[in-house]
Short mmCIF file of C-alpha atoms and ligand atoms in Angstrom, two decimals:
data_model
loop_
_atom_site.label_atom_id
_atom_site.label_comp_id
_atom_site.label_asym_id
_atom_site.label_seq_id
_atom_site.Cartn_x
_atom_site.Cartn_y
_atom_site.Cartn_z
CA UNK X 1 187.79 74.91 166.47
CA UNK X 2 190.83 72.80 167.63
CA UNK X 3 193.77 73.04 164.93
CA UNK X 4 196.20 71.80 166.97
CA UNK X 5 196.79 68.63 164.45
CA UNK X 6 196.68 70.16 161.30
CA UNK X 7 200.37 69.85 161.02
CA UNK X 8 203.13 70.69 158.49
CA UNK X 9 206.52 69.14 158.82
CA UNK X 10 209.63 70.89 156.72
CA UNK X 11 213.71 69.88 156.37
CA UNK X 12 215.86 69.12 153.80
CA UNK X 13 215.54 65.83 152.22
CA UNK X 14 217.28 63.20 153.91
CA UNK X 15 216.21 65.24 157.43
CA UNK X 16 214.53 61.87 158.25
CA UNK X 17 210.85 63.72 157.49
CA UNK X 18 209.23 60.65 156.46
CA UNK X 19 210.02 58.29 158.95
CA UNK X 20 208.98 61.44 161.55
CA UNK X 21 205.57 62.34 159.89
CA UNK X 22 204.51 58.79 160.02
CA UNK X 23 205.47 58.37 163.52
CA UNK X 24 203.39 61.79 164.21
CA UNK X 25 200.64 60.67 162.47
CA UNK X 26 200.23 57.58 164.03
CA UNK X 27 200.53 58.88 167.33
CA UNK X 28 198.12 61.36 166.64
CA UNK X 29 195.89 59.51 164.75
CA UNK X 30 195.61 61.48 161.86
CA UNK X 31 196.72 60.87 158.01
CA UNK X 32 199.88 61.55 156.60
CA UNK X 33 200.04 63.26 153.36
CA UNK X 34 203.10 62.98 151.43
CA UNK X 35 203.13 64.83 148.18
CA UNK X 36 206.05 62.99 147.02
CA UNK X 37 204.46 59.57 147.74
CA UNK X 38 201.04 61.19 145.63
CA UNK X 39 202.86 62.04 142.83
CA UNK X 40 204.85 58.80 142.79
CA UNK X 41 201.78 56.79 142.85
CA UNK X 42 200.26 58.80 139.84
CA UNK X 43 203.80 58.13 138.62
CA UNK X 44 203.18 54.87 138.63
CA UNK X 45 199.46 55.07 137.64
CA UNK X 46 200.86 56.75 134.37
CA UNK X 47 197.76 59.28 134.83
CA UNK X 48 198.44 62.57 132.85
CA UNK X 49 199.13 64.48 136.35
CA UNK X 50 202.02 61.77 136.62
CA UNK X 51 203.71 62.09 133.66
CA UNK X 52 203.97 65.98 134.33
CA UNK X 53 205.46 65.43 137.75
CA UNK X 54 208.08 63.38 136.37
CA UNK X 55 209.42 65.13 134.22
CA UNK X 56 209.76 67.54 137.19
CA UNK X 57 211.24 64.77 139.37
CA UNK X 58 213.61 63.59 136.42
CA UNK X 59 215.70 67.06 136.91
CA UNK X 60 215.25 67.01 140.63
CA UNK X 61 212.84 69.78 139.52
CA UNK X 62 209.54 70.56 142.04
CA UNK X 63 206.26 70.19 140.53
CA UNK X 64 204.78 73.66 140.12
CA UNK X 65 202.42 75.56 142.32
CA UNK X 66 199.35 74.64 140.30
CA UNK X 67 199.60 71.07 139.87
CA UNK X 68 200.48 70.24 143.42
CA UNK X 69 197.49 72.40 144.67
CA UNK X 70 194.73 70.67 143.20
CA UNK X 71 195.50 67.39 144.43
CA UNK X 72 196.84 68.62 147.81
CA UNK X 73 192.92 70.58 147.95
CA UNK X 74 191.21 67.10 147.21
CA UNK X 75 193.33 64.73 149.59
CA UNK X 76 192.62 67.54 152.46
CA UNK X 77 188.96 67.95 151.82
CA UNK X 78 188.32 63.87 152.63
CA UNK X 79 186.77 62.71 155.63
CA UNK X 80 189.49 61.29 157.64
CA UNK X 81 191.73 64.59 157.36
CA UNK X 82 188.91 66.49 159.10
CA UNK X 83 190.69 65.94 162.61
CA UNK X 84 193.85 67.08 161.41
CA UNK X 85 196.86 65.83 159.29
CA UNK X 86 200.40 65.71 159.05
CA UNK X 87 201.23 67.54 155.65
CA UNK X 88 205.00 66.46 154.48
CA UNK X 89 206.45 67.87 151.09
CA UNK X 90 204.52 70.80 151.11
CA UNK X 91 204.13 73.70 150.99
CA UNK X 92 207.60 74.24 149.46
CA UNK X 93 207.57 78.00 149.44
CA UNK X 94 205.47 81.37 150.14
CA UNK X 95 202.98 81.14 147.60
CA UNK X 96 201.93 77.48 148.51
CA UNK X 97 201.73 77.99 151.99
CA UNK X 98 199.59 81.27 151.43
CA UNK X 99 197.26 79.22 149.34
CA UNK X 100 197.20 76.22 151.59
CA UNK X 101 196.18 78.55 154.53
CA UNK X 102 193.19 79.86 152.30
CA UNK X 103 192.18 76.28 151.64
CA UNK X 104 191.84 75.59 155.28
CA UNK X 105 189.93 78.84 156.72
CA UNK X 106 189.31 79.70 160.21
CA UNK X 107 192.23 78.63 162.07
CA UNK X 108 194.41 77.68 159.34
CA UNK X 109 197.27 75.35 160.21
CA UNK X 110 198.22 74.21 163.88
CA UNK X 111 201.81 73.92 163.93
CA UNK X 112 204.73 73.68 161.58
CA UNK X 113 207.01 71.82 162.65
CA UNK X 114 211.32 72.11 160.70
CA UNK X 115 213.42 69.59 161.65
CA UNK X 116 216.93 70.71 161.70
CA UNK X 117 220.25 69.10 160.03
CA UNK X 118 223.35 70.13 158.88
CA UNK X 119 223.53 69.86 155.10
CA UNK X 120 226.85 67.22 155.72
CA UNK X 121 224.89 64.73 157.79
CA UNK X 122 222.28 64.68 155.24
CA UNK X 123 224.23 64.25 152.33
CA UNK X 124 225.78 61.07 154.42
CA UNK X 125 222.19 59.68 155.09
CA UNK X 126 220.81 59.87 151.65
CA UNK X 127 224.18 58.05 149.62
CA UNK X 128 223.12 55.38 152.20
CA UNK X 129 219.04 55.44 151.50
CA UNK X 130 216.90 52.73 149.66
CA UNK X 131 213.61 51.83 149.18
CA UNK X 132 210.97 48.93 148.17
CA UNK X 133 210.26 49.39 144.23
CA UNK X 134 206.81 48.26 144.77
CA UNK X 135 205.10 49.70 148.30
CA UNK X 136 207.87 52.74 148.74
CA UNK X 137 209.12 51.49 152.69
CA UNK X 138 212.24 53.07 153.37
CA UNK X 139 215.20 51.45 154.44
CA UNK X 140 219.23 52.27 154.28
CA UNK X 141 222.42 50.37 154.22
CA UNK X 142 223.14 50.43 157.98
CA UNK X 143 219.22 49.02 158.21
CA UNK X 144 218.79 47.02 155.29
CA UNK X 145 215.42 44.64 155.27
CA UNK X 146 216.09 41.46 156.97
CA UNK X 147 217.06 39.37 154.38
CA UNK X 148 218.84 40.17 150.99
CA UNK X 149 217.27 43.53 149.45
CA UNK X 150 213.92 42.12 149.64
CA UNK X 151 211.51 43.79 151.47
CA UNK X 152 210.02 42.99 154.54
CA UNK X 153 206.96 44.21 154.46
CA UNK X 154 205.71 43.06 150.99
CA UNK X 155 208.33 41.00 149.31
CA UNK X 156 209.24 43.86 146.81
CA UNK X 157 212.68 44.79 145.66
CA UNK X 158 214.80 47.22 148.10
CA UNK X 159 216.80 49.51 145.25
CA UNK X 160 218.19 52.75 144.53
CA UNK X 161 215.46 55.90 144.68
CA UNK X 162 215.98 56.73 141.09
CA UNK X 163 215.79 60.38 141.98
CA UNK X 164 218.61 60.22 144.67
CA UNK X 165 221.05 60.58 142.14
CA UNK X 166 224.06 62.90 142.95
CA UNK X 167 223.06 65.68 140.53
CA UNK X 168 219.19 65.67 141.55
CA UNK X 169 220.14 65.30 145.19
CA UNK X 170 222.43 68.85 145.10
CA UNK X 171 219.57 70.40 143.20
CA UNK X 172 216.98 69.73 145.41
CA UNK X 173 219.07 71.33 148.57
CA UNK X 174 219.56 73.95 146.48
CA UNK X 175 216.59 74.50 145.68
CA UNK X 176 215.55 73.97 149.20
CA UNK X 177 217.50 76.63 150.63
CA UNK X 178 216.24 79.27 147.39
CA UNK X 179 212.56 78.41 147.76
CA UNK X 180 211.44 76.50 151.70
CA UNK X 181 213.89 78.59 153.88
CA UNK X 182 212.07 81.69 153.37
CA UNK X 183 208.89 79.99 154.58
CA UNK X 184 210.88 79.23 158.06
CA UNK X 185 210.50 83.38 158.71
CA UNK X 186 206.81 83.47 157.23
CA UNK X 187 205.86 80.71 159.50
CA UNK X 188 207.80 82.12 162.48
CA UNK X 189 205.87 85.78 161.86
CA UNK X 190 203.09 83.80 162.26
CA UNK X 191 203.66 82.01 165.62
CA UNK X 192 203.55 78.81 163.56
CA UNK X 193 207.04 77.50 163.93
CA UNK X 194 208.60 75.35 166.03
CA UNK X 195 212.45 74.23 165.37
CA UNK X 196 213.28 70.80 166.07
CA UNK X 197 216.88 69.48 166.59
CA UNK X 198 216.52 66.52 163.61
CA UNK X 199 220.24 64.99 164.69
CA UNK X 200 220.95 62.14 167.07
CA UNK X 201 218.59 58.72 167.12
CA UNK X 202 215.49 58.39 165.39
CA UNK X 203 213.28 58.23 168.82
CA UNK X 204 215.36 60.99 170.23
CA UNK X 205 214.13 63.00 167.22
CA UNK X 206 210.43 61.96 167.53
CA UNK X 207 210.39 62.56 171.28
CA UNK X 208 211.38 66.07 170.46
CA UNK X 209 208.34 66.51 167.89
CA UNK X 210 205.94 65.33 169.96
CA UNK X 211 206.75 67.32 173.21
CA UNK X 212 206.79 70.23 170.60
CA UNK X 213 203.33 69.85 169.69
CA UNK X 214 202.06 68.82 172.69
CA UNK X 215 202.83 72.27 174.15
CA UNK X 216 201.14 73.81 171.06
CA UNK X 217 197.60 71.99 172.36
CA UNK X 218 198.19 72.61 176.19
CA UNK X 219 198.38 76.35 174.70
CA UNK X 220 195.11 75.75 172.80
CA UNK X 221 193.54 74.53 175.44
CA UNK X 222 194.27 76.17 178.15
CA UNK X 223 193.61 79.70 175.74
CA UNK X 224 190.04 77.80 175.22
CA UNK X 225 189.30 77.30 178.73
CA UNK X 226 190.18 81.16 179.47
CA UNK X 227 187.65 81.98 176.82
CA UNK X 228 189.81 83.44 174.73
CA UNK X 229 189.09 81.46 171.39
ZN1 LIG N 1 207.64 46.71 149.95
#
């Protein structure tokens, strides 16, 4: 079976991850799965898995192995991430990526794909970020919605991600560094890896991504047509 799409994509927050996975997705026409945007939505919902993650989120914490799996299980098991899927906030370390690749069988994941930045250019990016209180868009103060901090895709208010304070934001790298980095080498062992230069314009970056996974299905393919799968 063709795995090609079942894509992960890792980097430090404020890499520009979100905007890339959508782009990916789209192009590939597959879902992307945010865990972030799943757990702010049962956030929101105030379900029981919500208020767990938030206290999580409050201390620029992770949520734990075992409540992230679960969900992350369901959301892959539906019908329209059978093609693939563009995975983006987890796995966050060995464990979870261990587990995810027992969740998917044969094949397991495609690609992984890290987009790297320099720790400085990302702290510069996220002082700068915002976002719509009400449908999450993302936006920043050098491209701020069109008109006054409301937002243009649904009227909602652009503020502030409450969790981008300066104490949760140096957490999370650290934690980053501690827990995801070590997955960069577990992935690379497993000829899963592909490092992508994250700096420089937004369609420079996506360019990149793309020509990096389309050389991951040529390689499928042309393995395929030698019989070799
Ligand atoms: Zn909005």
């Amino acid at each position: 079976m063709d795995v090609s799409r079942r894509l992960v994509i890792l980097g430090k927050q404020g890499a520009g991850k979100g905007t890339q996975a959508e782009r990916l997705a789209q192009h590939h026409a597959v879902p992307r799965i945010s865990t972030g945007d799943m757990f702010r939505a049962a956030v929101k919902a105030d379900t029981e898995a919500g208020r767990r993650a938030r206290s999580y989120m409050d201390d620029g914490e992770l949520v734990p192995d075992a409540a992230v799996l679960d969900p992350v299980g369901e959301r892959l098991s539906a019908a329209d991430a059978q093609d693939g899927f563009v995975l983006d906030g987890f796995p966050r370390n060995v464990r979870q990526a261990d587990a995810l690749e027992d969740l998917l069988g044969e094949g397991g994941l495609g690609l992984v794909l890290e987009l790297v930045v320099p720790t400085d250019v990302v702290l510069r990016r996220l002082a700068g970020r915002r976002v719509c209180s009400n449908c999450g868009a993302n936006y920043s103060v050098e491209h701020p919605p069109s008109s006054d901090w409301t937002c243009d895709r649904c009227g909602g208010d652009v503020v502030e991600r409450d969790d981008d304070t300066k104490a949760a934001i140096k957490r999370r790298l650290w934690l980053y560094e501690r827990e995801t980095e070590p997955l960069v080498a577990w992935y690379l062992a497993k000829d899963k890896l592909a490092a992508v230069d994250g700096t420089g314009h937004p369609d420079s970056v996506t360019s990149r991504l793309l020509r990096a996974v389309d050389s991951r299905i040529g390689a499928a393919v042309a393995r395929q047509a030698r019989g070799q799968d």
